[in-house]
Tab-separated table of C-alpha atoms in Angstrom:
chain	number	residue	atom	x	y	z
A	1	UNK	CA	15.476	-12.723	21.987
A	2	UNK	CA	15.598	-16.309	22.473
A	3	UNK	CA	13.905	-15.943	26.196
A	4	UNK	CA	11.336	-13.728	24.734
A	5	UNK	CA	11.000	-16.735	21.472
A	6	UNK	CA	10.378	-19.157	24.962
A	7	UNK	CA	8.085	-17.075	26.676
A	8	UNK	CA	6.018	-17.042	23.552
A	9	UNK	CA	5.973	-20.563	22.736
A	10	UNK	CA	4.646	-21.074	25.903
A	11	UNK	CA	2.080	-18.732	26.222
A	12	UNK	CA	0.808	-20.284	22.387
A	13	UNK	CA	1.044	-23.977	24.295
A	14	UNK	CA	-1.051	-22.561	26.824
A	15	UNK	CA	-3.790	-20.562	24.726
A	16	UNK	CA	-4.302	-23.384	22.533
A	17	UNK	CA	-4.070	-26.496	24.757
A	18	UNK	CA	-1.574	-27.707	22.791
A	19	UNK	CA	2.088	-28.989	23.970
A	20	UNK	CA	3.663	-29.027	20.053
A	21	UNK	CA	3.590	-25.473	18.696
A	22	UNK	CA	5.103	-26.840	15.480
A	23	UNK	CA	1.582	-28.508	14.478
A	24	UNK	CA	0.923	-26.698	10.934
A	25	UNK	CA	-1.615	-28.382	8.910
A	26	UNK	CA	-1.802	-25.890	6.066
A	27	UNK	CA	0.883	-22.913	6.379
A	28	UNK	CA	4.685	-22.761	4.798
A	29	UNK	CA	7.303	-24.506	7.244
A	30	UNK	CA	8.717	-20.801	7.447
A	31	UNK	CA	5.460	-19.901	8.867
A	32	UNK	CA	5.032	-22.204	11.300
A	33	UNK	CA	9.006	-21.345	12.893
A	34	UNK	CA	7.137	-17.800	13.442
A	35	UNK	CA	3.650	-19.274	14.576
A	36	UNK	CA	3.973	-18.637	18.265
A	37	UNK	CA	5.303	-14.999	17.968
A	38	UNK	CA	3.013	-14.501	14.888
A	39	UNK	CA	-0.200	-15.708	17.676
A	40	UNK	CA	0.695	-13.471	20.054
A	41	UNK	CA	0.990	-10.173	17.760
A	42	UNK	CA	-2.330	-11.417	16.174
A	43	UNK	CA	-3.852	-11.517	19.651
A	44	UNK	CA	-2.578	-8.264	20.342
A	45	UNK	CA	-3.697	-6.789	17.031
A	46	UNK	CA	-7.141	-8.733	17.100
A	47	UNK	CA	-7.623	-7.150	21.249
A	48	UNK	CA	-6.893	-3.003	19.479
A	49	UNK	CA	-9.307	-4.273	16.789
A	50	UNK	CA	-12.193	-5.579	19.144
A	51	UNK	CA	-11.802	-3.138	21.742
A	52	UNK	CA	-12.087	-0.461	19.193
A	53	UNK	CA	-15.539	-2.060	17.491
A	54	UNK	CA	-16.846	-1.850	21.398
A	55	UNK	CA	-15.739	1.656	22.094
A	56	UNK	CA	-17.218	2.610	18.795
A	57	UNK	CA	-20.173	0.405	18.719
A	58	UNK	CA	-22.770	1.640	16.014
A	59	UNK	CA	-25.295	-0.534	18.269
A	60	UNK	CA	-24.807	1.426	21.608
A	61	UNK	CA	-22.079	4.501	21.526
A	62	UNK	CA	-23.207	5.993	18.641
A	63	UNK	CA	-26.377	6.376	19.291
A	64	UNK	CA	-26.319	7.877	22.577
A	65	UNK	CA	-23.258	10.541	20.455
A	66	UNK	CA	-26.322	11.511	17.966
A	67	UNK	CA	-28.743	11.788	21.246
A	68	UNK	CA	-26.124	14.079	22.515
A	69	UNK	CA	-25.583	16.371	19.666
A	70	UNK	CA	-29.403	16.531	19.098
A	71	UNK	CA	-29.527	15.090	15.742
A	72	UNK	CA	-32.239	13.557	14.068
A	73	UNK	CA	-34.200	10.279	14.914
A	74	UNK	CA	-34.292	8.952	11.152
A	75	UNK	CA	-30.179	9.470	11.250
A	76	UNK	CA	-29.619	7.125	14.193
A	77	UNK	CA	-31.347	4.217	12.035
A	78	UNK	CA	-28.702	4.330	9.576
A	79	UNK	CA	-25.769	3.936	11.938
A	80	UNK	CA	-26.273	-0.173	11.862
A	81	UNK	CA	-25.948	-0.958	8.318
A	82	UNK	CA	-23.370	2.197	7.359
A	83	UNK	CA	-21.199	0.225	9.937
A	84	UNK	CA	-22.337	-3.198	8.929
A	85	UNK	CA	-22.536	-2.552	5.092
A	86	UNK	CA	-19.733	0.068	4.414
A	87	UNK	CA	-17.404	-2.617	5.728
A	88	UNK	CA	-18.457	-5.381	3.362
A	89	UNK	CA	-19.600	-3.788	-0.057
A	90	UNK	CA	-15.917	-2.427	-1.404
A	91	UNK	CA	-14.385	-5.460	-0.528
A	92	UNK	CA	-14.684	-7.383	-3.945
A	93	UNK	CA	-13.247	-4.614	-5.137
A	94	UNK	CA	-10.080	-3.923	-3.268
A	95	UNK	CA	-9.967	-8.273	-3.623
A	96	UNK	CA	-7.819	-8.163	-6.876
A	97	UNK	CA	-5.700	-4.962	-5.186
A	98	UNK	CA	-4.913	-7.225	-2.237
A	99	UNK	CA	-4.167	-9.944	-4.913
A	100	UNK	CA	-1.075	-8.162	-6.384
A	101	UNK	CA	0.233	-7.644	-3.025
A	102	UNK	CA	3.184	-10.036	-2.026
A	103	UNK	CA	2.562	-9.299	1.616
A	104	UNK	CA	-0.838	-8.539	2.804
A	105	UNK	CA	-0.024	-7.142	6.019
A	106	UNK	CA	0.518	-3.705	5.081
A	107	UNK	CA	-2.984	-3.364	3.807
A	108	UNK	CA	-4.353	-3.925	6.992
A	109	UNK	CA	-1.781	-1.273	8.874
A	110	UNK	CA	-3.428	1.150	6.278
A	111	UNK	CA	-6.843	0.043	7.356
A	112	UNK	CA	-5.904	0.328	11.445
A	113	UNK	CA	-4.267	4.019	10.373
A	114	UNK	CA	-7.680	4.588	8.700
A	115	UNK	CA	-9.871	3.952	11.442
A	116	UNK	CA	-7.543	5.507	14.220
A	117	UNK	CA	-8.449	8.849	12.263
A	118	UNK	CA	-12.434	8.258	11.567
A	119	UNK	CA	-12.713	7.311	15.604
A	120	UNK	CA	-10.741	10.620	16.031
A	121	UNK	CA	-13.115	12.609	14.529
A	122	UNK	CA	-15.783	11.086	16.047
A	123	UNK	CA	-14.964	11.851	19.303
A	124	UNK	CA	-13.909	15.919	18.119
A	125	UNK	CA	-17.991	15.682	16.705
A	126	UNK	CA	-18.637	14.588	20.309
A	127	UNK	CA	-17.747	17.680	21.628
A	128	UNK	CA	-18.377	20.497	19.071
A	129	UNK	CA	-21.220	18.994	16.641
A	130	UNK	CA	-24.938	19.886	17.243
A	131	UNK	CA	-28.128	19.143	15.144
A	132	UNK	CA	-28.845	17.852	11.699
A	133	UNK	CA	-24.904	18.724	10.125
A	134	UNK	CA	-23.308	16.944	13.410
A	135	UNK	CA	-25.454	13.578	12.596
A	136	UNK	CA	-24.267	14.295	9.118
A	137	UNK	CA	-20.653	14.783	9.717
A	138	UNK	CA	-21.133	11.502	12.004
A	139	UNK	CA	-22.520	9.598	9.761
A	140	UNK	CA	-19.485	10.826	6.967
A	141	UNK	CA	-16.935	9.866	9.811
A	142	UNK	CA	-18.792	6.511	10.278
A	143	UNK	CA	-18.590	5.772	6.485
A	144	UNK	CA	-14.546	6.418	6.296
A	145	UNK	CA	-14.870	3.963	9.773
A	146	UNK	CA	-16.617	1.653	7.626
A	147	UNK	CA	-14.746	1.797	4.500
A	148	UNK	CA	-11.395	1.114	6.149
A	149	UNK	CA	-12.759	-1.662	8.271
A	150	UNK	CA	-13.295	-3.368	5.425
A	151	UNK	CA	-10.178	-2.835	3.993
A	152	UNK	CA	-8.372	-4.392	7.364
A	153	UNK	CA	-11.119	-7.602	6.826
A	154	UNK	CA	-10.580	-8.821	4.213
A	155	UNK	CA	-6.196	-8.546	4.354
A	156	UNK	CA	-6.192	-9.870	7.907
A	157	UNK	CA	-8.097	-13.087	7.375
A	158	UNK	CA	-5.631	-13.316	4.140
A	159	UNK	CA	-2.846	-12.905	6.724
A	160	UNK	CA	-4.273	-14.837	9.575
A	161	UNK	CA	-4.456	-18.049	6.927
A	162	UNK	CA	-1.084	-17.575	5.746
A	163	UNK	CA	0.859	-17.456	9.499
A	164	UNK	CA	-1.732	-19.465	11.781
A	165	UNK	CA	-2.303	-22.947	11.028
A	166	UNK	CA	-5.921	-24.491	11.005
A	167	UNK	CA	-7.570	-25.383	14.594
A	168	UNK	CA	-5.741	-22.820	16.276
A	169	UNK	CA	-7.395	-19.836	14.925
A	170	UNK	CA	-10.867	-20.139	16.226
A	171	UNK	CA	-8.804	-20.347	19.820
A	172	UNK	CA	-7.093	-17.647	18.792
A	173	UNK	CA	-10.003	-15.285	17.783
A	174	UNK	CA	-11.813	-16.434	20.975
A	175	UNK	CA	-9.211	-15.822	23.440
A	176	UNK	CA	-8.701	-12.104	21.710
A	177	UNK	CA	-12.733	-11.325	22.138
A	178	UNK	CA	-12.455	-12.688	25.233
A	179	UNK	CA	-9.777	-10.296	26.457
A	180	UNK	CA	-11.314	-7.380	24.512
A	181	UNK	CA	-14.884	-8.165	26.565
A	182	UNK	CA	-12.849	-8.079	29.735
A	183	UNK	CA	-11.564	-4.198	28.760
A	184	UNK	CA	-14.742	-3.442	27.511
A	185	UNK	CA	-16.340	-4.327	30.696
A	186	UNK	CA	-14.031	-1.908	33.049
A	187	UNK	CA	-15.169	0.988	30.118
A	188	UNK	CA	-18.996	-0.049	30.890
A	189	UNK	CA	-18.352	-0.022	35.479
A	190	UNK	CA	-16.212	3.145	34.546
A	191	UNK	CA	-19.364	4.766	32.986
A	192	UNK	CA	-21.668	3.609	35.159
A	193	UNK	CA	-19.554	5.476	37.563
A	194	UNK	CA	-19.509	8.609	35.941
A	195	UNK	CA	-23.523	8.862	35.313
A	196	UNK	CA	-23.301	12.089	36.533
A	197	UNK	CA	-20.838	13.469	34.293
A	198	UNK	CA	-21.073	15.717	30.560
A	199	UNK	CA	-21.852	13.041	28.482
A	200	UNK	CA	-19.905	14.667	25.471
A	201	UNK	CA	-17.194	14.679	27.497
A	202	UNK	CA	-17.201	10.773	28.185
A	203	UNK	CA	-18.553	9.713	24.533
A	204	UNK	CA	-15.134	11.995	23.291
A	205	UNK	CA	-12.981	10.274	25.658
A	206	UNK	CA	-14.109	6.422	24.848
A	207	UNK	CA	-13.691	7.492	20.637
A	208	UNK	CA	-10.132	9.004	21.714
A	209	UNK	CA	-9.258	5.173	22.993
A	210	UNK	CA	-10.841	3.530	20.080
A	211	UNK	CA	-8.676	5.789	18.263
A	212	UNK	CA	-5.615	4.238	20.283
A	213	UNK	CA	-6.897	0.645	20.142
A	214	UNK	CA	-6.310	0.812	16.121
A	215	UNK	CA	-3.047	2.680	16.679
A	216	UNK	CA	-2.368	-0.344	18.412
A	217	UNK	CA	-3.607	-3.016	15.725
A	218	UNK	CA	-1.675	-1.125	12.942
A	219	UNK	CA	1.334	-1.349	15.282
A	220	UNK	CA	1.073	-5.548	16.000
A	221	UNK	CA	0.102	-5.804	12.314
A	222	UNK	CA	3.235	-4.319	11.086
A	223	UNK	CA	5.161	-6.857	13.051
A	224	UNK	CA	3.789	-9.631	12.112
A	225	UNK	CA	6.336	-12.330	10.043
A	226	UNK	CA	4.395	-12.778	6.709
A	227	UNK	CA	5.743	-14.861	3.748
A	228	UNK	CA	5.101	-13.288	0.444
A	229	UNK	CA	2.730	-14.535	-0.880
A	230	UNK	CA	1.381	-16.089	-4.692
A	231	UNK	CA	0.552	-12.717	-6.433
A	232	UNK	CA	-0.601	-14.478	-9.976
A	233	UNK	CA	-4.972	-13.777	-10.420
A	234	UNK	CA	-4.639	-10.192	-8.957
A	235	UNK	CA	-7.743	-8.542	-11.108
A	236	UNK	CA	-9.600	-5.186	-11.391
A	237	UNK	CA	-13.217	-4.965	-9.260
A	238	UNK	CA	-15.776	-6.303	-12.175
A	239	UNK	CA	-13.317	-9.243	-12.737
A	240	UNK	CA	-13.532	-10.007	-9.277
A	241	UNK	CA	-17.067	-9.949	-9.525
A	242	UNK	CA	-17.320	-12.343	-12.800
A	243	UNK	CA	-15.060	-14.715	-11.271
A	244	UNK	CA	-16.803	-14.751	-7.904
A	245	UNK	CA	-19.920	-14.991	-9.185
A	246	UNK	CA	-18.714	-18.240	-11.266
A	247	UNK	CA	-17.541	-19.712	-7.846
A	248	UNK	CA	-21.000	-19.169	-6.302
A	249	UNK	CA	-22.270	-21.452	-9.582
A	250	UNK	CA	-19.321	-23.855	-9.215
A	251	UNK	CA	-18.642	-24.315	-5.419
A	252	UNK	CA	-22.033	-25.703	-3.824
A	253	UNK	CA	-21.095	-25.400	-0.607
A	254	UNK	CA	-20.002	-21.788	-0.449
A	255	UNK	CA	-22.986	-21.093	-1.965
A	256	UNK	CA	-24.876	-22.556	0.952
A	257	UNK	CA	-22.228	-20.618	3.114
A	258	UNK	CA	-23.584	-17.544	1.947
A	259	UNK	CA	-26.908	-18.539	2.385
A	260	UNK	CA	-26.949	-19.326	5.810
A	261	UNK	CA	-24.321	-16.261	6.790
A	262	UNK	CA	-27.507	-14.216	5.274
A	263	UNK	CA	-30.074	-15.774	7.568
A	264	UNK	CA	-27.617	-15.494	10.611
A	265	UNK	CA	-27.733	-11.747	10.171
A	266	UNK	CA	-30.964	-11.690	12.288
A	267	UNK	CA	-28.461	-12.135	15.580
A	268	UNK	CA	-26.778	-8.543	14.420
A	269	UNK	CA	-29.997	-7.225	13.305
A	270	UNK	CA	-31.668	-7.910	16.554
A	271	UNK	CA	-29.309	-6.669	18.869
A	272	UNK	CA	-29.736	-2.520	18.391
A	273	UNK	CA	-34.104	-3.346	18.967
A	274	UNK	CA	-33.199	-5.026	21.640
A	275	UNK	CA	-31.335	-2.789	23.158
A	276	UNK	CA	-33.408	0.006	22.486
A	277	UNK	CA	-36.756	-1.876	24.097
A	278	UNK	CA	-34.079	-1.456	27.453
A	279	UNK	CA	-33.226	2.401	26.327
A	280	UNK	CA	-37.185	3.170	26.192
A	281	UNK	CA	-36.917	2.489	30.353
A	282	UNK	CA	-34.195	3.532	31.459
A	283	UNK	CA	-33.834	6.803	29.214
A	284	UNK	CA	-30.366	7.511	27.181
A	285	UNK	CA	-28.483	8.504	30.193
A	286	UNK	CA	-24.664	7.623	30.563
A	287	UNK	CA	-25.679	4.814	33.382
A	288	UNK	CA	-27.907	2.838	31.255
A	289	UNK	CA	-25.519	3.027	28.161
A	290	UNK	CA	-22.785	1.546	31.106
A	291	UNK	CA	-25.135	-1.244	31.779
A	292	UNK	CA	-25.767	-2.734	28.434
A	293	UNK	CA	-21.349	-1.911	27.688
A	294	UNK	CA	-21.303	-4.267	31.280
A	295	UNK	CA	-22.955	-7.092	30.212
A	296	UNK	CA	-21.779	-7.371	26.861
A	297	UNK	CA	-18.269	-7.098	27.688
A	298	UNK	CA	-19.422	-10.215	30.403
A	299	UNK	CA	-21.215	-11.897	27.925
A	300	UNK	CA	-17.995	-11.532	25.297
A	301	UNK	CA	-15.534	-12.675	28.039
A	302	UNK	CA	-17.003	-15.185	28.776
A	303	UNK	CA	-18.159	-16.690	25.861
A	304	UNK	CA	-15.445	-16.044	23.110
A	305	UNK	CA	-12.661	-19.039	24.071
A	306	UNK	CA	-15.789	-21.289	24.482
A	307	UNK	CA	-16.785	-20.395	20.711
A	308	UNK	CA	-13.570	-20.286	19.707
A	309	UNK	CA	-12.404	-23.494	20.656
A	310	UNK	CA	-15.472	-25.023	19.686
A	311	UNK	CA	-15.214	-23.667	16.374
A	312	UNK	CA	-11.879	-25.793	15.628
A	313	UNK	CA	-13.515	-28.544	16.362
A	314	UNK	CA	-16.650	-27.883	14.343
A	315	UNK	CA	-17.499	-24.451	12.816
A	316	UNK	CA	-20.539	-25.751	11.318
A	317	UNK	CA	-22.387	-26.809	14.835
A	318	UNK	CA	-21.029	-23.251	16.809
A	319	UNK	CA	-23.116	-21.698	13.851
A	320	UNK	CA	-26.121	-23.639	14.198
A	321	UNK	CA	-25.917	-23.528	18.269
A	322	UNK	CA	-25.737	-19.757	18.125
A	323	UNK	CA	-28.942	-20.023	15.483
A	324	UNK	CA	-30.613	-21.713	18.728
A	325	UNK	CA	-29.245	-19.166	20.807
A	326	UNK	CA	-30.853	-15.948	18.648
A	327	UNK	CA	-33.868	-17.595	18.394
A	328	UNK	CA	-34.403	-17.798	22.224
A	329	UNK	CA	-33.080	-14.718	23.010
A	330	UNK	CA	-35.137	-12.941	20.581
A	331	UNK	CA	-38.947	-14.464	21.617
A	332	UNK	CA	-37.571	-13.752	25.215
A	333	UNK	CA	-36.867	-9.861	24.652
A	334	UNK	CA	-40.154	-10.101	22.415
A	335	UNK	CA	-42.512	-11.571	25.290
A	336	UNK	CA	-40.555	-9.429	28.343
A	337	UNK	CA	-41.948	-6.291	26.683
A	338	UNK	CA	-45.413	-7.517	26.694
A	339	UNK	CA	-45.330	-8.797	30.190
A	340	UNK	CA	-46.617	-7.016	33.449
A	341	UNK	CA	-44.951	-5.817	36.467
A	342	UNK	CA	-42.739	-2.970	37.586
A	343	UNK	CA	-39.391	-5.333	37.005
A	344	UNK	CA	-40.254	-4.809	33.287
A	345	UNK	CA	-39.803	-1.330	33.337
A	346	UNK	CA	-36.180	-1.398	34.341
A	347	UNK	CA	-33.585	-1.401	31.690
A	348	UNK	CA	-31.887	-4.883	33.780
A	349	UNK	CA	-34.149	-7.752	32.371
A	350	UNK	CA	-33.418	-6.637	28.568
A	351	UNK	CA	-29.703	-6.116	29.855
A	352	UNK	CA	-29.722	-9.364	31.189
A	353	UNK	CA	-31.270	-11.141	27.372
A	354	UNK	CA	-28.379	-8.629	25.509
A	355	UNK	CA	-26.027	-10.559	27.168
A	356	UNK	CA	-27.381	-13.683	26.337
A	357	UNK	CA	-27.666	-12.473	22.747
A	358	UNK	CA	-24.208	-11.187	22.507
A	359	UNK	CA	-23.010	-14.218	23.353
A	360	UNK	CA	-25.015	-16.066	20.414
A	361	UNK	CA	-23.839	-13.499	18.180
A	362	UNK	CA	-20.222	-14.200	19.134
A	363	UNK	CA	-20.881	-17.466	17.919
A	364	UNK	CA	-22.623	-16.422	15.417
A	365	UNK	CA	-19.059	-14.255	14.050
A	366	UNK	CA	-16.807	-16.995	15.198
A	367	UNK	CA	-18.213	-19.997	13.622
A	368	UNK	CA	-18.897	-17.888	10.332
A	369	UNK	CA	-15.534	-16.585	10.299
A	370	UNK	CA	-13.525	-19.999	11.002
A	371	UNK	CA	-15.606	-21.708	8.798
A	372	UNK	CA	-14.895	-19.350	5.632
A	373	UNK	CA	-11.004	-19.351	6.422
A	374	UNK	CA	-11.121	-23.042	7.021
A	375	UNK	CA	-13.318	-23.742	3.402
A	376	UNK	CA	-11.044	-21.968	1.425
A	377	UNK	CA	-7.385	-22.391	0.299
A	378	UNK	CA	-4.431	-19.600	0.396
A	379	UNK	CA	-5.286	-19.309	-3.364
A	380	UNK	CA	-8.817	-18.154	-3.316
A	381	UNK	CA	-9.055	-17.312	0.434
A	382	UNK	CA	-9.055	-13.304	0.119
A	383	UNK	CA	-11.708	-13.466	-3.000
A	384	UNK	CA	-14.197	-16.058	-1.262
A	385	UNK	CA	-13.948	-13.656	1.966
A	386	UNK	CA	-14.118	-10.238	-0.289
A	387	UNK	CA	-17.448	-12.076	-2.392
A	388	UNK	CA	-18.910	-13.477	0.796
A	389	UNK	CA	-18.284	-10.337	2.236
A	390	UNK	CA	-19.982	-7.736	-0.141
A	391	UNK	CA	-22.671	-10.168	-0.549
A	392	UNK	CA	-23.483	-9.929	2.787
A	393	UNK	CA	-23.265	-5.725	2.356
A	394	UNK	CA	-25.600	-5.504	-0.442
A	395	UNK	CA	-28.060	-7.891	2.035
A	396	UNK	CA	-27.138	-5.767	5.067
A	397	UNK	CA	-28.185	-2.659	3.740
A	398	UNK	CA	-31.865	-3.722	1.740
A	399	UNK	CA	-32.850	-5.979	4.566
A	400	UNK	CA	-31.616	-3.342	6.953
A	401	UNK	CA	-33.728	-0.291	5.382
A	402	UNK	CA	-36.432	-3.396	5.431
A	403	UNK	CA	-36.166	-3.889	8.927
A	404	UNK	CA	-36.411	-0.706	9.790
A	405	UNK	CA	-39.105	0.392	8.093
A	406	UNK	CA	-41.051	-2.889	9.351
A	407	UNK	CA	-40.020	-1.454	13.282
A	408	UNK	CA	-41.664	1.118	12.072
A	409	UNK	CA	-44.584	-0.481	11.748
A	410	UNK	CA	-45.031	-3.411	14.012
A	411	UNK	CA	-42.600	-2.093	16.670
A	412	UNK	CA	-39.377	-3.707	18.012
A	413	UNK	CA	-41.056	-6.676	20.075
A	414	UNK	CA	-43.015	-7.637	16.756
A	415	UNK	CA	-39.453	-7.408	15.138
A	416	UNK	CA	-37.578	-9.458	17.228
A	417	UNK	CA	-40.021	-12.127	16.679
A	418	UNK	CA	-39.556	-11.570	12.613
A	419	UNK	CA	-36.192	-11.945	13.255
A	420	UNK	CA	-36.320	-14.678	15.449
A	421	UNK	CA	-38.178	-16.770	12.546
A	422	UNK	CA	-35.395	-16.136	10.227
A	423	UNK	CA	-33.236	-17.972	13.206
A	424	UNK	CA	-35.166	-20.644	12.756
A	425	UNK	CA	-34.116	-20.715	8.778
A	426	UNK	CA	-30.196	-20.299	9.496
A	427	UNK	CA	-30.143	-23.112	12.315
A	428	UNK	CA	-32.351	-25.492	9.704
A	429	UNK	CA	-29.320	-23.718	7.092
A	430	UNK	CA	-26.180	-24.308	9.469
A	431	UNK	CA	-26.980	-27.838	10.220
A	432	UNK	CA	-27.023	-29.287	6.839
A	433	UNK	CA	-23.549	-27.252	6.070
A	434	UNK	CA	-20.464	-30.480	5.744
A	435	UNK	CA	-17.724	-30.258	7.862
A	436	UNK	CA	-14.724	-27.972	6.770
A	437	UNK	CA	-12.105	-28.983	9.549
């Protein structure tokens, strides 16, 4: 035991650049005697989590599953914002729940168990499901996904304040999406691979290791050391609500928070048109689907301990460079589709500006997601993430349908130049957010 204690204060040392693993700014001194094992089962819980999102993705997997199964067009345009919003909306409501709890851990296990079973039954839809009730039992599986996602949010940032201390857990989230964009790239060469194969077959088999990925979360969740916790404020949904809403009048700058998370949506919105502008040339074979997995697990690899440690250092600027970042990458996939030439028609110029927005979306989750820990305090951490949370639910799903219905109309390129101008408003946002670490 003490060896293994060794190995993993060393491996912390060397993940976060740090020689003193006993550097807690804001965690109990009981916590910080745990920190280095507590990293490494958080980077092996935050790796299930990640890889599972990929394997799963509601931007690239499911929508070649409803292709498969035949079921309607209109269907496939809700799988964003069910994935998106289902995840955020409940979460002021379960807030108070998580509030009574002395350790938070165990809500997040049940959230991991949760979406080991919805990724299950995904990939049983892949193979037997046809037609209008397949996209309609997907889309029921994809809520429950949903649903318990958010349930595992909102307790593991609760948890992740209470046993990491602050400017190590930007590293830490990096160096777990940059490990899950590593795995997720061998799934993409794998499929490339097997072009040729049932695609059922494949789609079934990359839900069955989603479904193991979250086995795997629950699994380094349940081990993690976690201090009880203060369990005084717990309260029902609607007092959640009251008081949160309060804090958005009181607390200026998580109001501004909010503001600008809203306007960075445009990187997550812009990411399924962009990929589809690449699906309308290369078709919805298995090869192009591998492709676009490829370069985002490159793109995630590489770019996750970059944001990550940048995000210690300033959350705020990682934000406002990954603002910069979707604004480019959207007027780029916007003017590709308009230009001439036979290299346009091939589904590896938009793969190649995916990547590049996947990485500014990376940012884009990293900086948002340090910078929310990092603002609030272990009192009113799991409410501000629950409210900021939901809010940004209720925005996903009306300026989803929104978006959608304005593809409709104008047609992705147009979109992504929409969306590119609302860039513009969350780097203008970002930049006059203060400092939080």
């Amino acid at each position: 035991m003490a060896e293994q204690n060794v190995s993993q204060s060393r491996l912390f040392e060397w993940l976060t650049g740090d020689e003193d693993s006993r550097m807690c700014d804001d965690i109990p001194e009981s916590a910080c005697d745990e920190q280095p094992r507590n990293f490494t089962l958080h980077l092996l819980a935050s790796l299930g989590n990640k890889l599972g999102d990929e394997l799963s993705s509601a931007r690239l997997v499911l929508p070649w599953l409803m292709g498969i199964i035949g079921a309607p067009i209109w269907m496939v345009g809700l799988l964003v914002p069910i994935r998106e919003a289902g995840a955020l909306l409940p979460q002021i409501f379960v807030a108070g729940f998580i509030r009574l709890k002395p350790k938070r851990k165990w809500v997040w296990v049940s959230g991991a168990l949760l979406q080991a079973l919805a990724a299950l039954a995904l990939a049983l839809l892949a193979l037997v499901a046809s037609g209008g009730l397949g996209g309609a039992l997907v889309l029921a599986a994809l809520i429950l996904l949903s649903l318990a996602r958010g349930l595992s949010s909102i307790a593991t940032k609760d948890v992740l304040g209470k046993t990491i201390a602050k400017r190590r857990r930007g590293t830490l989230m990096g160096w777990s999406g940059s490990i899950a964009g590593g795995a997720t790239l061998v799934a993409g060469i794998l499929l490339m691979l097997l072009d040729s194969q049932p695609g059922n077959m494949i789609v079934a088999a990359l839900l069955t290791i989603a479904s193991g990925c979250w086995l795997v979360n629950a699994i380094a969740a349940s081990r993690i050391e976690e201090a009880p916790g203060a369990i005084a404020g717990g309260e029902n949904g609607w007092d959640s609500i009251k008081l949160g809403l309060s804090l958005l009048k009181s607390d200026r700058v998580f109001l501004h928070f909010n503001i600008a998370r809203a306007l960075l949506l445009s990187s997550a919105l812009a990411l399924p048109y962009l990929a589809l502008l690449g699906q309308n040339q290369s078709g919805t074979n298995l090869g192009g689907l591998g492709v676009l997995i490829v370069v985002s697990g490159i793109a995630a690899m590489v770019a996750s301990p970059v944001w990550g440690k940048r995000a210690d250092q300033s959350s705020r600027r990682v934000m406002r460079d990954a603002a910069i970042g979707t604004i480019a990458c959207c007027c780029l996939g916007a003017s590709l589709a308009w230009l001439p030439g036979e290299w346009t028609r091939s589904v590896w110029p938009y793969a190649l500006i995916y990547a590049l927005l996947v990485i500014a979306h990376h940012g884009v989750r990293l900086g948002r997601k340090t910078y929310l820990v990092d603002m609030a305090s272990q009192d009113n951490r799991a409410l501000y993430v629950a409210l900021s949370n939901t809010l940004t639910g209720v925005l996903m799903l009306v300026v989803g349908g929104f978006i959608g219905a304005l593809a409709q109309w104008l047609g992705s390129a147009m979109l992504l130049l929409v969306l590119a101008g609302t860039a513009v408003g969350a780097m203008l946002s970002t930049q006059r957010l203060p400092e939080v670490e």
